[in-house]
XYZ file of C-alpha atoms in Angstrom:
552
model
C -33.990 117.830 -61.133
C -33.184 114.336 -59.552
C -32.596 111.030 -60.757
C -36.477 109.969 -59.485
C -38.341 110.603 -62.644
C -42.219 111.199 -61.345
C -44.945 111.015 -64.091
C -45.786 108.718 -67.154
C -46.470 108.600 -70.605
C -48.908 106.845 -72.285
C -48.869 103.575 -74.417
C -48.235 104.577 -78.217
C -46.439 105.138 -81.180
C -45.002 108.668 -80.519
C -43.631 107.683 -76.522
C -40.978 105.660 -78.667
C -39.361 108.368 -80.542
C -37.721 110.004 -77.259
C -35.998 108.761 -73.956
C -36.376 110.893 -70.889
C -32.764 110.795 -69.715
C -34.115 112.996 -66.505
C -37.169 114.425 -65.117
C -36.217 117.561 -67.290
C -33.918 116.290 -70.461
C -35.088 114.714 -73.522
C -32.751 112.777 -75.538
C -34.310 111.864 -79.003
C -32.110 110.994 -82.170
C -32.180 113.432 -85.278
C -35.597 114.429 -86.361
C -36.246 114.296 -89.973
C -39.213 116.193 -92.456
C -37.724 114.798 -95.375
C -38.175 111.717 -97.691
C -36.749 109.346 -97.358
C -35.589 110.102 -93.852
C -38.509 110.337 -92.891
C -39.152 107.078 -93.114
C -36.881 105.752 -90.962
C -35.732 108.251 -88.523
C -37.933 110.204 -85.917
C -40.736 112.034 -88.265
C -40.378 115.522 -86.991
C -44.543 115.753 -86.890
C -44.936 113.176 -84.973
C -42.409 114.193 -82.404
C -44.091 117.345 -81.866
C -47.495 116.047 -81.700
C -45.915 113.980 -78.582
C -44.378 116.682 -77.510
C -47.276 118.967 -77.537
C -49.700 116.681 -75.886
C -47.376 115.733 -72.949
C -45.462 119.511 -71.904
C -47.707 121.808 -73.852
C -45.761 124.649 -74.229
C -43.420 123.603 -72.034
C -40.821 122.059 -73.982
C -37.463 123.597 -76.275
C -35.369 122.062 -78.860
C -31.175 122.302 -78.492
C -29.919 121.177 -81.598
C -26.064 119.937 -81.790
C -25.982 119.269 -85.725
C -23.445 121.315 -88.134
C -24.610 119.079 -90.463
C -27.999 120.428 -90.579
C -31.006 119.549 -88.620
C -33.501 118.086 -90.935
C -36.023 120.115 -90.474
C -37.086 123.933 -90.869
C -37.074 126.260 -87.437
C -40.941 126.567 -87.716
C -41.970 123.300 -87.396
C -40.978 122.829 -84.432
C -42.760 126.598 -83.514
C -38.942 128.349 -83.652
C -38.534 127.130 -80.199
C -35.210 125.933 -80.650
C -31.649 126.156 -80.050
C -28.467 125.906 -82.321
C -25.061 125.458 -80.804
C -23.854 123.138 -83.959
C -20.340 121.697 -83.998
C -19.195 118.479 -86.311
C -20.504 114.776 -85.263
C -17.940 112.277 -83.546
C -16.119 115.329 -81.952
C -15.978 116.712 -78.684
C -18.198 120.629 -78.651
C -15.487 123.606 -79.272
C -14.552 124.666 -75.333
C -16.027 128.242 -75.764
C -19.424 127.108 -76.656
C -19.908 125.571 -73.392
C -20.848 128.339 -71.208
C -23.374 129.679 -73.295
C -25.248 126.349 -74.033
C -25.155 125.222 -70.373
C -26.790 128.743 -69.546
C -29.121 128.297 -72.139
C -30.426 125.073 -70.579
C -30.675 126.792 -67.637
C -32.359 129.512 -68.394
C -34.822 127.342 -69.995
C -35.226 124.548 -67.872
C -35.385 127.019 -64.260
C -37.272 129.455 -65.943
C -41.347 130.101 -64.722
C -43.337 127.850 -66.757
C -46.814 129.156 -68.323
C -49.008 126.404 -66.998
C -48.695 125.398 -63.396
C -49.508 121.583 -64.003
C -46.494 120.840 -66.160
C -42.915 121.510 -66.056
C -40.178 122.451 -68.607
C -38.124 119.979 -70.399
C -35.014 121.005 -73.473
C -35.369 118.202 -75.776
C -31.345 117.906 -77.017
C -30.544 116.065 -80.130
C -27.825 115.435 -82.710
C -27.958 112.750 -85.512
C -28.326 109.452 -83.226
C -28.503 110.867 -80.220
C -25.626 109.235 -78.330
C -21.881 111.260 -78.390
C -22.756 115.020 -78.787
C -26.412 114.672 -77.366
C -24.595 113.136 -74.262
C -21.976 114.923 -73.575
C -24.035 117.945 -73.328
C -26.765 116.286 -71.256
C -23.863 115.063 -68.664
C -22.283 118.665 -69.098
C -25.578 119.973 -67.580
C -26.017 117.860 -65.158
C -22.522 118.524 -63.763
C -22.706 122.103 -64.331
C -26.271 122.762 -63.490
C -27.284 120.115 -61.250
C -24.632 119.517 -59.045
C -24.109 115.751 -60.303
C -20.995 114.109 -60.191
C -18.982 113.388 -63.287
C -19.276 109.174 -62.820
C -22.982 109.294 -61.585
C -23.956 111.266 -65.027
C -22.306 109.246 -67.811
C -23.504 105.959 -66.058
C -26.911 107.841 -65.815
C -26.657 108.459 -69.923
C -25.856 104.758 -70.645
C -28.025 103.516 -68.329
C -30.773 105.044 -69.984
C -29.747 105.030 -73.521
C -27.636 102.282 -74.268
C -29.255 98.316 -74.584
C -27.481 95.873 -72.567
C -24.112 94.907 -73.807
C -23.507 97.523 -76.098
C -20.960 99.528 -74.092
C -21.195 103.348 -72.551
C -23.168 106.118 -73.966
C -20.546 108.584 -74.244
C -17.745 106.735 -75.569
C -15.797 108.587 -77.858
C -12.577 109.590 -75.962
C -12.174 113.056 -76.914
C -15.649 113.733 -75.299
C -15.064 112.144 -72.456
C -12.199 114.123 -71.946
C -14.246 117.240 -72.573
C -17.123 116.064 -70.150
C -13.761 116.110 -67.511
C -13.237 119.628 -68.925
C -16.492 120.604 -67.563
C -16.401 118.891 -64.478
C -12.783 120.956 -63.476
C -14.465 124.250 -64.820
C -17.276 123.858 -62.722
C -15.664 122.723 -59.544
C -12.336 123.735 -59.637
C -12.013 126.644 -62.088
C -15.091 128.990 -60.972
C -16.457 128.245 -64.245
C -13.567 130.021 -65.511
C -12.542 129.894 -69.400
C -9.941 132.228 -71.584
C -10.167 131.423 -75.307
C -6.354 132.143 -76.672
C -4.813 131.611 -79.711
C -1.682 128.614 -79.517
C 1.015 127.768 -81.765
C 2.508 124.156 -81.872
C 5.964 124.342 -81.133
C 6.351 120.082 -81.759
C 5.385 116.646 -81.916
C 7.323 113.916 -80.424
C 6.438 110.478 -81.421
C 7.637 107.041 -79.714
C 7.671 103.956 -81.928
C 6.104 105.732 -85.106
C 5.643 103.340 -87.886
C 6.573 103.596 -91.700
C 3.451 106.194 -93.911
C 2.186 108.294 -91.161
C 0.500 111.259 -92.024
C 0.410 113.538 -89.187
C -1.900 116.827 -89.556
C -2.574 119.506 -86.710
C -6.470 120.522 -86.914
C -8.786 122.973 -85.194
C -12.010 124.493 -85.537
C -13.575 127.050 -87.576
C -16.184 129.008 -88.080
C -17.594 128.962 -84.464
C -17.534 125.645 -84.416
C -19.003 124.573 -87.035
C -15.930 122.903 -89.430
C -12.508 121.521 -88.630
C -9.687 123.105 -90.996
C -6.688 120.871 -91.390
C -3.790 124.092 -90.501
C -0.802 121.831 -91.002
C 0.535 118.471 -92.465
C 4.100 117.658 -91.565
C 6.398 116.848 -94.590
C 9.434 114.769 -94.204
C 11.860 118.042 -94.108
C 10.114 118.774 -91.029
C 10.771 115.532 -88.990
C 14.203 114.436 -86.970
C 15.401 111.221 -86.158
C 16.211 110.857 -82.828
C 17.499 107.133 -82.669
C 19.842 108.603 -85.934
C 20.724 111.287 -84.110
C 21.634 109.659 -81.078
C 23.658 106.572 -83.428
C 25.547 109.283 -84.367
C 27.008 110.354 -80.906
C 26.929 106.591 -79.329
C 30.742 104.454 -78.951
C 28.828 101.842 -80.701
C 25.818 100.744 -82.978
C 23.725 99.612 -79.910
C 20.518 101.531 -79.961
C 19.470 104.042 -77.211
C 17.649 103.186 -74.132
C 14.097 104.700 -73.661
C 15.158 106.405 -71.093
C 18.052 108.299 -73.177
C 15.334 108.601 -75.608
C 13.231 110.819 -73.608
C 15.931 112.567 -72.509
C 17.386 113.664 -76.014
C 13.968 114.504 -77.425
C 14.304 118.222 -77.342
C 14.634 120.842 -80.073
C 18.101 121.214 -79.845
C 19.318 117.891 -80.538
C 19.245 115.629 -83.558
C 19.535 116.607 -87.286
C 16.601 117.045 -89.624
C 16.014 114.372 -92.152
C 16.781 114.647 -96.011
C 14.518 116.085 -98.477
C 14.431 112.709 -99.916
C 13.101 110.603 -96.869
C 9.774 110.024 -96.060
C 7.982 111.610 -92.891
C 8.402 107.839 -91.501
C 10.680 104.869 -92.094
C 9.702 103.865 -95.624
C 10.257 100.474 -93.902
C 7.020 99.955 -92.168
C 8.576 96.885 -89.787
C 10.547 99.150 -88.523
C 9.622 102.538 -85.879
C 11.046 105.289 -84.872
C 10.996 107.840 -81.993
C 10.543 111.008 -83.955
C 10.197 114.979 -83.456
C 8.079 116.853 -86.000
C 9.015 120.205 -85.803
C 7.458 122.744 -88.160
C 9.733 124.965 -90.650
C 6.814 127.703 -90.457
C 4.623 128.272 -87.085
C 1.256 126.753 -86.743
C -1.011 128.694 -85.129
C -4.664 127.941 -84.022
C -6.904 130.841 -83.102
C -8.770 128.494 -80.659
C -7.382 126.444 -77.558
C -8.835 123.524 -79.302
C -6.683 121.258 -80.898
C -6.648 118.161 -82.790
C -3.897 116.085 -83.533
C -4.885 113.344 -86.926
C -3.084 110.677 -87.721
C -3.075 108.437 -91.483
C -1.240 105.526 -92.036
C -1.011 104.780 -95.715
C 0.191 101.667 -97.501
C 1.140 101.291 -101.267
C -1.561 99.815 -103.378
C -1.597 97.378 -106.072
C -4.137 98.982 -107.724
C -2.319 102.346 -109.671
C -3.756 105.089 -108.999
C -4.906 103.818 -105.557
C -3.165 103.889 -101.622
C -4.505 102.265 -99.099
C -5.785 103.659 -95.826
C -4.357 100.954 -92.620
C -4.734 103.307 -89.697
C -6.890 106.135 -88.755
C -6.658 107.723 -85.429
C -6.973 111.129 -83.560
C -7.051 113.041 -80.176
C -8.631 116.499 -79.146
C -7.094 118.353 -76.193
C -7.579 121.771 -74.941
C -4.572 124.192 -73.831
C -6.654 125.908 -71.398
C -6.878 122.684 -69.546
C -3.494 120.907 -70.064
C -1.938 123.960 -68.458
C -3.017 127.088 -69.328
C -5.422 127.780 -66.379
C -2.534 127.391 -64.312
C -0.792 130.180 -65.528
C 1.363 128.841 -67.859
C 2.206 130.286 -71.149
C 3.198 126.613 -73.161
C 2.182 122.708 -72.007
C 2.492 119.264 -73.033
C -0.247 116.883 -73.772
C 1.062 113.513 -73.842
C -1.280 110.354 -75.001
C -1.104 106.391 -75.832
C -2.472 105.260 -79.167
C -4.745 103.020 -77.620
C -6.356 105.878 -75.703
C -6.542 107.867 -79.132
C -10.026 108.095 -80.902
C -11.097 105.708 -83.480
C -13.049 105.752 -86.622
C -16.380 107.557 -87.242
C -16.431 107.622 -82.827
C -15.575 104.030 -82.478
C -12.356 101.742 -81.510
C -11.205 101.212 -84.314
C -7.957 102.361 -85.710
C -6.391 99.892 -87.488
C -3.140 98.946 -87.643
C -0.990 100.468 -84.628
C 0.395 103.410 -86.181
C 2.386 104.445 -83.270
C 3.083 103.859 -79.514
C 2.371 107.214 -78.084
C 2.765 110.984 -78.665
C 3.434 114.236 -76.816
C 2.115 117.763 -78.216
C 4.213 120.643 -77.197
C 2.560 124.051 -77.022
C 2.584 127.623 -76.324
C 0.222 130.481 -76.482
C 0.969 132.455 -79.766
C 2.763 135.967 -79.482
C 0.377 138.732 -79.819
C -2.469 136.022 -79.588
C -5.976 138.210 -78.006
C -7.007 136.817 -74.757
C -10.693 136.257 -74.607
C -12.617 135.663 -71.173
C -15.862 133.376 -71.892
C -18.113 133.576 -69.007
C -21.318 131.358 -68.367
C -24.012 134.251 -68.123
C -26.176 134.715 -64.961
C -30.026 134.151 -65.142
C -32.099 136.189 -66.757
C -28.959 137.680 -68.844
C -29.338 136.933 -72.793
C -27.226 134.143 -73.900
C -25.065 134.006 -77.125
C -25.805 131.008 -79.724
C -24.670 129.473 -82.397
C -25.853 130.541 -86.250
C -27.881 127.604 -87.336
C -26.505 125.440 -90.779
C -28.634 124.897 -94.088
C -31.189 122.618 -92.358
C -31.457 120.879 -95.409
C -28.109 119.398 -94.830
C -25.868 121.599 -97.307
C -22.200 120.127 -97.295
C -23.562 117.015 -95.746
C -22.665 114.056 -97.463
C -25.752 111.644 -96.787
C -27.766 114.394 -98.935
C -25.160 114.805 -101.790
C -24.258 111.219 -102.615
C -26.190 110.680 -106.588
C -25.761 107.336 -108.385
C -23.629 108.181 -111.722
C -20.881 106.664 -113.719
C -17.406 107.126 -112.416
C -15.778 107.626 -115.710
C -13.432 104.706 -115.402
C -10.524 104.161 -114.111
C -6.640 102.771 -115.682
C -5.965 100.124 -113.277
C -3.113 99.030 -115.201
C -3.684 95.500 -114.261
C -6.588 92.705 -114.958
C -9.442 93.176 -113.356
C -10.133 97.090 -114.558
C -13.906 97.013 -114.830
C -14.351 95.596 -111.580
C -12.011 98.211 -110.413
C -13.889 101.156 -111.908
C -17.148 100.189 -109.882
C -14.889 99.528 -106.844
C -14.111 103.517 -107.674
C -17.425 104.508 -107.572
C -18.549 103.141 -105.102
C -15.548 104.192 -102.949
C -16.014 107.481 -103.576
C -19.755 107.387 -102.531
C -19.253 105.445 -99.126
C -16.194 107.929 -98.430
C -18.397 111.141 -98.605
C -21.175 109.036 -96.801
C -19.332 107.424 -93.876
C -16.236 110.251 -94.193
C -12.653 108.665 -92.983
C -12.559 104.933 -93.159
C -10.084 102.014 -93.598
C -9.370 100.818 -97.340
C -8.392 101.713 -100.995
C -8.478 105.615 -101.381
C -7.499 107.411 -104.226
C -3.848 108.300 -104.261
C -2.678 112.288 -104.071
C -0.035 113.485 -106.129
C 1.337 115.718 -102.961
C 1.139 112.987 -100.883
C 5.036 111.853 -102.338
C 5.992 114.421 -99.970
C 4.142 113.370 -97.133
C 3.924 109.513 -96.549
C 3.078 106.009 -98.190
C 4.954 102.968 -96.743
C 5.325 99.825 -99.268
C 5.121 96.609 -96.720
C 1.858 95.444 -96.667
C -0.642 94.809 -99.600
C -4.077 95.374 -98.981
C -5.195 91.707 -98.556
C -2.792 91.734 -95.639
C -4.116 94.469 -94.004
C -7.718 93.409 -94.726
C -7.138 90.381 -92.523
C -5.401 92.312 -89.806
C -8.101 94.828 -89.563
C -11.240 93.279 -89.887
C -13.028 91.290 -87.827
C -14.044 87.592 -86.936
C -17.174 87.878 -89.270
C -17.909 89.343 -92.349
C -17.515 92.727 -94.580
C -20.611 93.719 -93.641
C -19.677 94.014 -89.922
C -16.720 95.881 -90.413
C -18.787 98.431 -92.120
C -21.454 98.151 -89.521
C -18.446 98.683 -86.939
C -18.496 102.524 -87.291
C -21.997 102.982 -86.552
C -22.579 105.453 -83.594
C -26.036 105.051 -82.979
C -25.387 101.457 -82.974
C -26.794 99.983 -79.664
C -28.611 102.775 -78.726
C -32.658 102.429 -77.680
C -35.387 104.210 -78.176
C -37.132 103.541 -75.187
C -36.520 101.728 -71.864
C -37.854 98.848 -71.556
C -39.985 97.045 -68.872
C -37.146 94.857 -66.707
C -34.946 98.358 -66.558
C -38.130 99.941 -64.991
C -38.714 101.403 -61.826
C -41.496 103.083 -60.003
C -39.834 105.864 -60.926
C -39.385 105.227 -64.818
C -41.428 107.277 -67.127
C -41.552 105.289 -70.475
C -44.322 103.210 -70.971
C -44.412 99.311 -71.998
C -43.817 99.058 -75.595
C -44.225 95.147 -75.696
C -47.576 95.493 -77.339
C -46.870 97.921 -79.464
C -43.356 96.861 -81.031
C -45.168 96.240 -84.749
C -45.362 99.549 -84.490
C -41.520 100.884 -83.882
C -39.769 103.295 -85.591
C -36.814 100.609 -87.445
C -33.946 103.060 -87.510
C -31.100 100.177 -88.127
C -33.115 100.442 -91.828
C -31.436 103.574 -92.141
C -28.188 102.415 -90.656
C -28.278 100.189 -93.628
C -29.532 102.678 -95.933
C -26.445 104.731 -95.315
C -24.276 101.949 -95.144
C -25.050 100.147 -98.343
C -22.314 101.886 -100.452
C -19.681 101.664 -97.590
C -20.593 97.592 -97.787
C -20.326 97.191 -101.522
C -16.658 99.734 -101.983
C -15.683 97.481 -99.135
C -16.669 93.536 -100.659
C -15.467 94.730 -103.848
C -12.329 95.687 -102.895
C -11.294 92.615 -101.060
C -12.045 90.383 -104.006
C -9.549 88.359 -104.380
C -7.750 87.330 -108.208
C -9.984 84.577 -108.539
C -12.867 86.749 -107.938
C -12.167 89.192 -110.528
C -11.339 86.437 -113.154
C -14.818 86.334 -114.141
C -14.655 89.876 -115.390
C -11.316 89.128 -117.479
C -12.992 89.127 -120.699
C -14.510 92.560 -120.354
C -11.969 94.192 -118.607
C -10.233 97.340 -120.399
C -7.229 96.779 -121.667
């Protein structure tokens, strides 16, 4: 494969539902054989009949999706690939050798007709984070590219103009580095071993974090939430150090980082929040669990929630949202070290639904100590050689069971007490809350309060009109909600002043009538987000027109 693409397409409807990121790789957003999908994503008929008519037989679907692929195996002829892990995250480590040798195997394998070549069509819902990190994985691995030349290769040809880098969440950029050190500096080398988090320091944490320690699942395919830090579990270490000081002056950073350690400080009160309840005010903390938290994976995710006290009862509401996958193998396992730190800025942390945004700064940076668990099973994950059969991943309910854009029914909420004027509004504002949060997952905004979450965190300084204007931006509510959108930006096609001799989509100029309008289902599937969101940010004089029907 090189970056000099050599044959054509033809003019049409079908050339538009897939981008050739290489001679050899297909990138195409989620296929659909389902109404309504269908009608605004990639019809999985149609992309077969183009597939078909340009490779033959030639061509082999790699799927990315634990949220189900759309369509059933045999339409497209059972000549594809699972290897399924959730969207917006970086691909569970140990999958990695397998899929890149199932590429290969694939791709450098003896085609059946002598006037075509193979291609592996890769896709995941839009076709952008997952779908590119494994495309630049195989081009490193495989190909011999370098790291920089293959992610500016991916937004080159994915991304429109101005719309920023086609793998951009930070987590799998950081795993697209993984793969570049395991293929040129570790031998393709990778031991799968079960860690334990020994603590979590925190510099400058603000008042209602939640902090939770994640990993994945069943091979991949869900994240399990193994630990959320209670306040019992967190110590002080500007209290500790007041305690020791001649005077009240607070410690330098520098004595900071130096008294950070597990034997110094003194564990906070059962009755004090897991931050300062006092959200002007942060802290540098150490979360130190009073039971061990063990992951049987190297993968590990670190989550962070900042929560605010609502005016609504019943309600909290959600000001930051931020998290950060690492790997132990790679932040110093592989160099023969049984524990590690991985240390990270907030602003370097990953944002909401893949994008930058995060909210109110919940913290100024963190540092994850870790250590390979005690009688933890060492497992050595080798990429197979050619020709040897390659492991995969167990395909999901391609239906989409579990996932939320197929589960989401209009009904009645059943009310809800506000407590306050303004209740009926409030009980749509519930309903459709609760719809956009199983459509669009973790977002800013009202969220229904937890009765264990008194244990856990909810700071009282802002009120959710505050943080509305401090988190949203210059124009309207319906470009916040847009804001998360990970196919946002992303093109179908290339068009003719990117071109070069060596390009191999055709002009689509004459035939644009005729596109595929996937930002209709972008809207589709952010309708409810828009509506929870505008309704919640009505003001008191909004909701006065509802006064004389609101419950009591």
């Amino acid at each position: 494969m090189t970056s000099k693409d050599q044959f054509s397409v033809d003019n049409g409807h079908a050339a538009k539902l897939v981008l050739y990121f290489t001679l050899n790789v297909v990138v195409t957003s989620g296929p659909s054989s389902l109404w309504p999908k269908k009608a605004y994503r990639n019809p999985v008929d149609q992309l077969v009949a183009f597939l078909d008519k340009k490779h033959g037989d030639e061509w082999a679907v790699f799927e990315f999706r634990a949220e189900g692929t759309g369509y059933p195996d045999a339409e497209v002829y059972n000549r594809i690939h699972h290897f399924p892990w959730p969207d917006h995250h970086p691909p569970p480590f140990a999958i990695i050798p397998n899929l890149m040798a199932a590429m290969r195997n694939w791709l450098q394998g003896e085609p059946k007709s002598p006037d075509k070549h193979r291609v592996a069509v890769v896709h995941c819902k839009a076709g952008k984070g997952r779908s590119g990190t494994v495309s630049c994985s195989y081009l490193i691995s495989q190909e011999g590219w370098k790291r920089e030349d293959a992610l500016k290769r991916f937004t080159l040809r994915r991304m429109r103009a101005g719309f920023g880098d086609g793998v951009s969440i930070p987590s799998q950029l950081r795993w697209v580095g993984y793969v570049d050190r395991w293929t040129n500096k570790m031998d393709k080398t990778y031991v799968e071993r079960p860690v334990e988090i020994v603590e979590i320091h925190v510099w400058g944490l603000r008042g209602g974090v939640k902090v939770c320690v994640e990993g994945f699942i069943d091979d991949g395919r869900r994240i399990k939430n193994f630990h959320t830090f209670v306040r019992q579990e967190k110590t002080n270490v500007d209290r500790a150090f007041s305690q020791t000081l001649p005077n009240d002056d607070p410690p330098s950073r520098m004595q900071t980082e130096t008294l950070v350690s597990p034997t110094v400080g003194t564990p906070s009160s059962s009755n004090q929040d897991i931050s300062n309840s006092d959200s002007d005010l942060s802290q540098n903390v150490i979360l130190r669990p009073l039971t061990p938290i063990r992951l049987e994976t190297s993968d590990i995710n670190i989550d962070f929630e900042r929560r605010n006290k609502s005016g609504y009862t019943g309600f909290t509401m959600v000001t930051s949202l931020a998290h950060v996958w690492f790997n132990a193998w790679f932040e110093g396992g592989y160099e023969g070290n049984e524990s590690g730190v991985f240390e990270i800025e907030w602003e370097a942390m990953d944002g909401i639904k893949g994008s930058a945004r995060k909210g109110i700064k919940a913290l100024d940076r963190m540092k994850v100590v870790w250590k390979y668990a005690e009688g933890g099973r060492s497992q050595s994950i080798d990429e197979p050689q050619a020709g040897e059969p390659v492991e995969e991943g167990r395909p999901t309910n391609w239906r989409g069971a579990g996932d939320p854009e197929n589960e989401i029914e209009a009904r009645h909420s059943g009310g809800v007490a506000s407590g306050r004027v303004g209740g009926a509004k409030l009980t749509l504002s519930e309903m459709s809350s609760e719809a956009a949060s199983k459509l669009i997952g973790k977002d800013l905004g009202l969220r229904k309060a937890n009765a264990d979450s008194a244990n856990i965190s909810r700071a009282s300084s802002f009120r959710e009109d505050e943080v509305h204007r401090t988190h949203e931006p210059k124009s309207s509510v319906v470009k916040e909600a847009e804001g998360g959108s990970e196919d946002e930006g992303t093109k179908a096609h290339v068009s003719d002043d990117e071109k070069t001799n060596a390009d191999i989509v055709a002009s689509h100029e004459s035939h644009e009538h005729e596109r595929l309008d996937t930002a209709t289902g972008k809207y589709l599937e952010l309708g409810m987000a828009k509506m929870a969101n505008f309704i919640s940010k009505l003001g008191p004089g909004d909701r006065k027109a509802t006064d004389d029907n609101a419950t009591p």
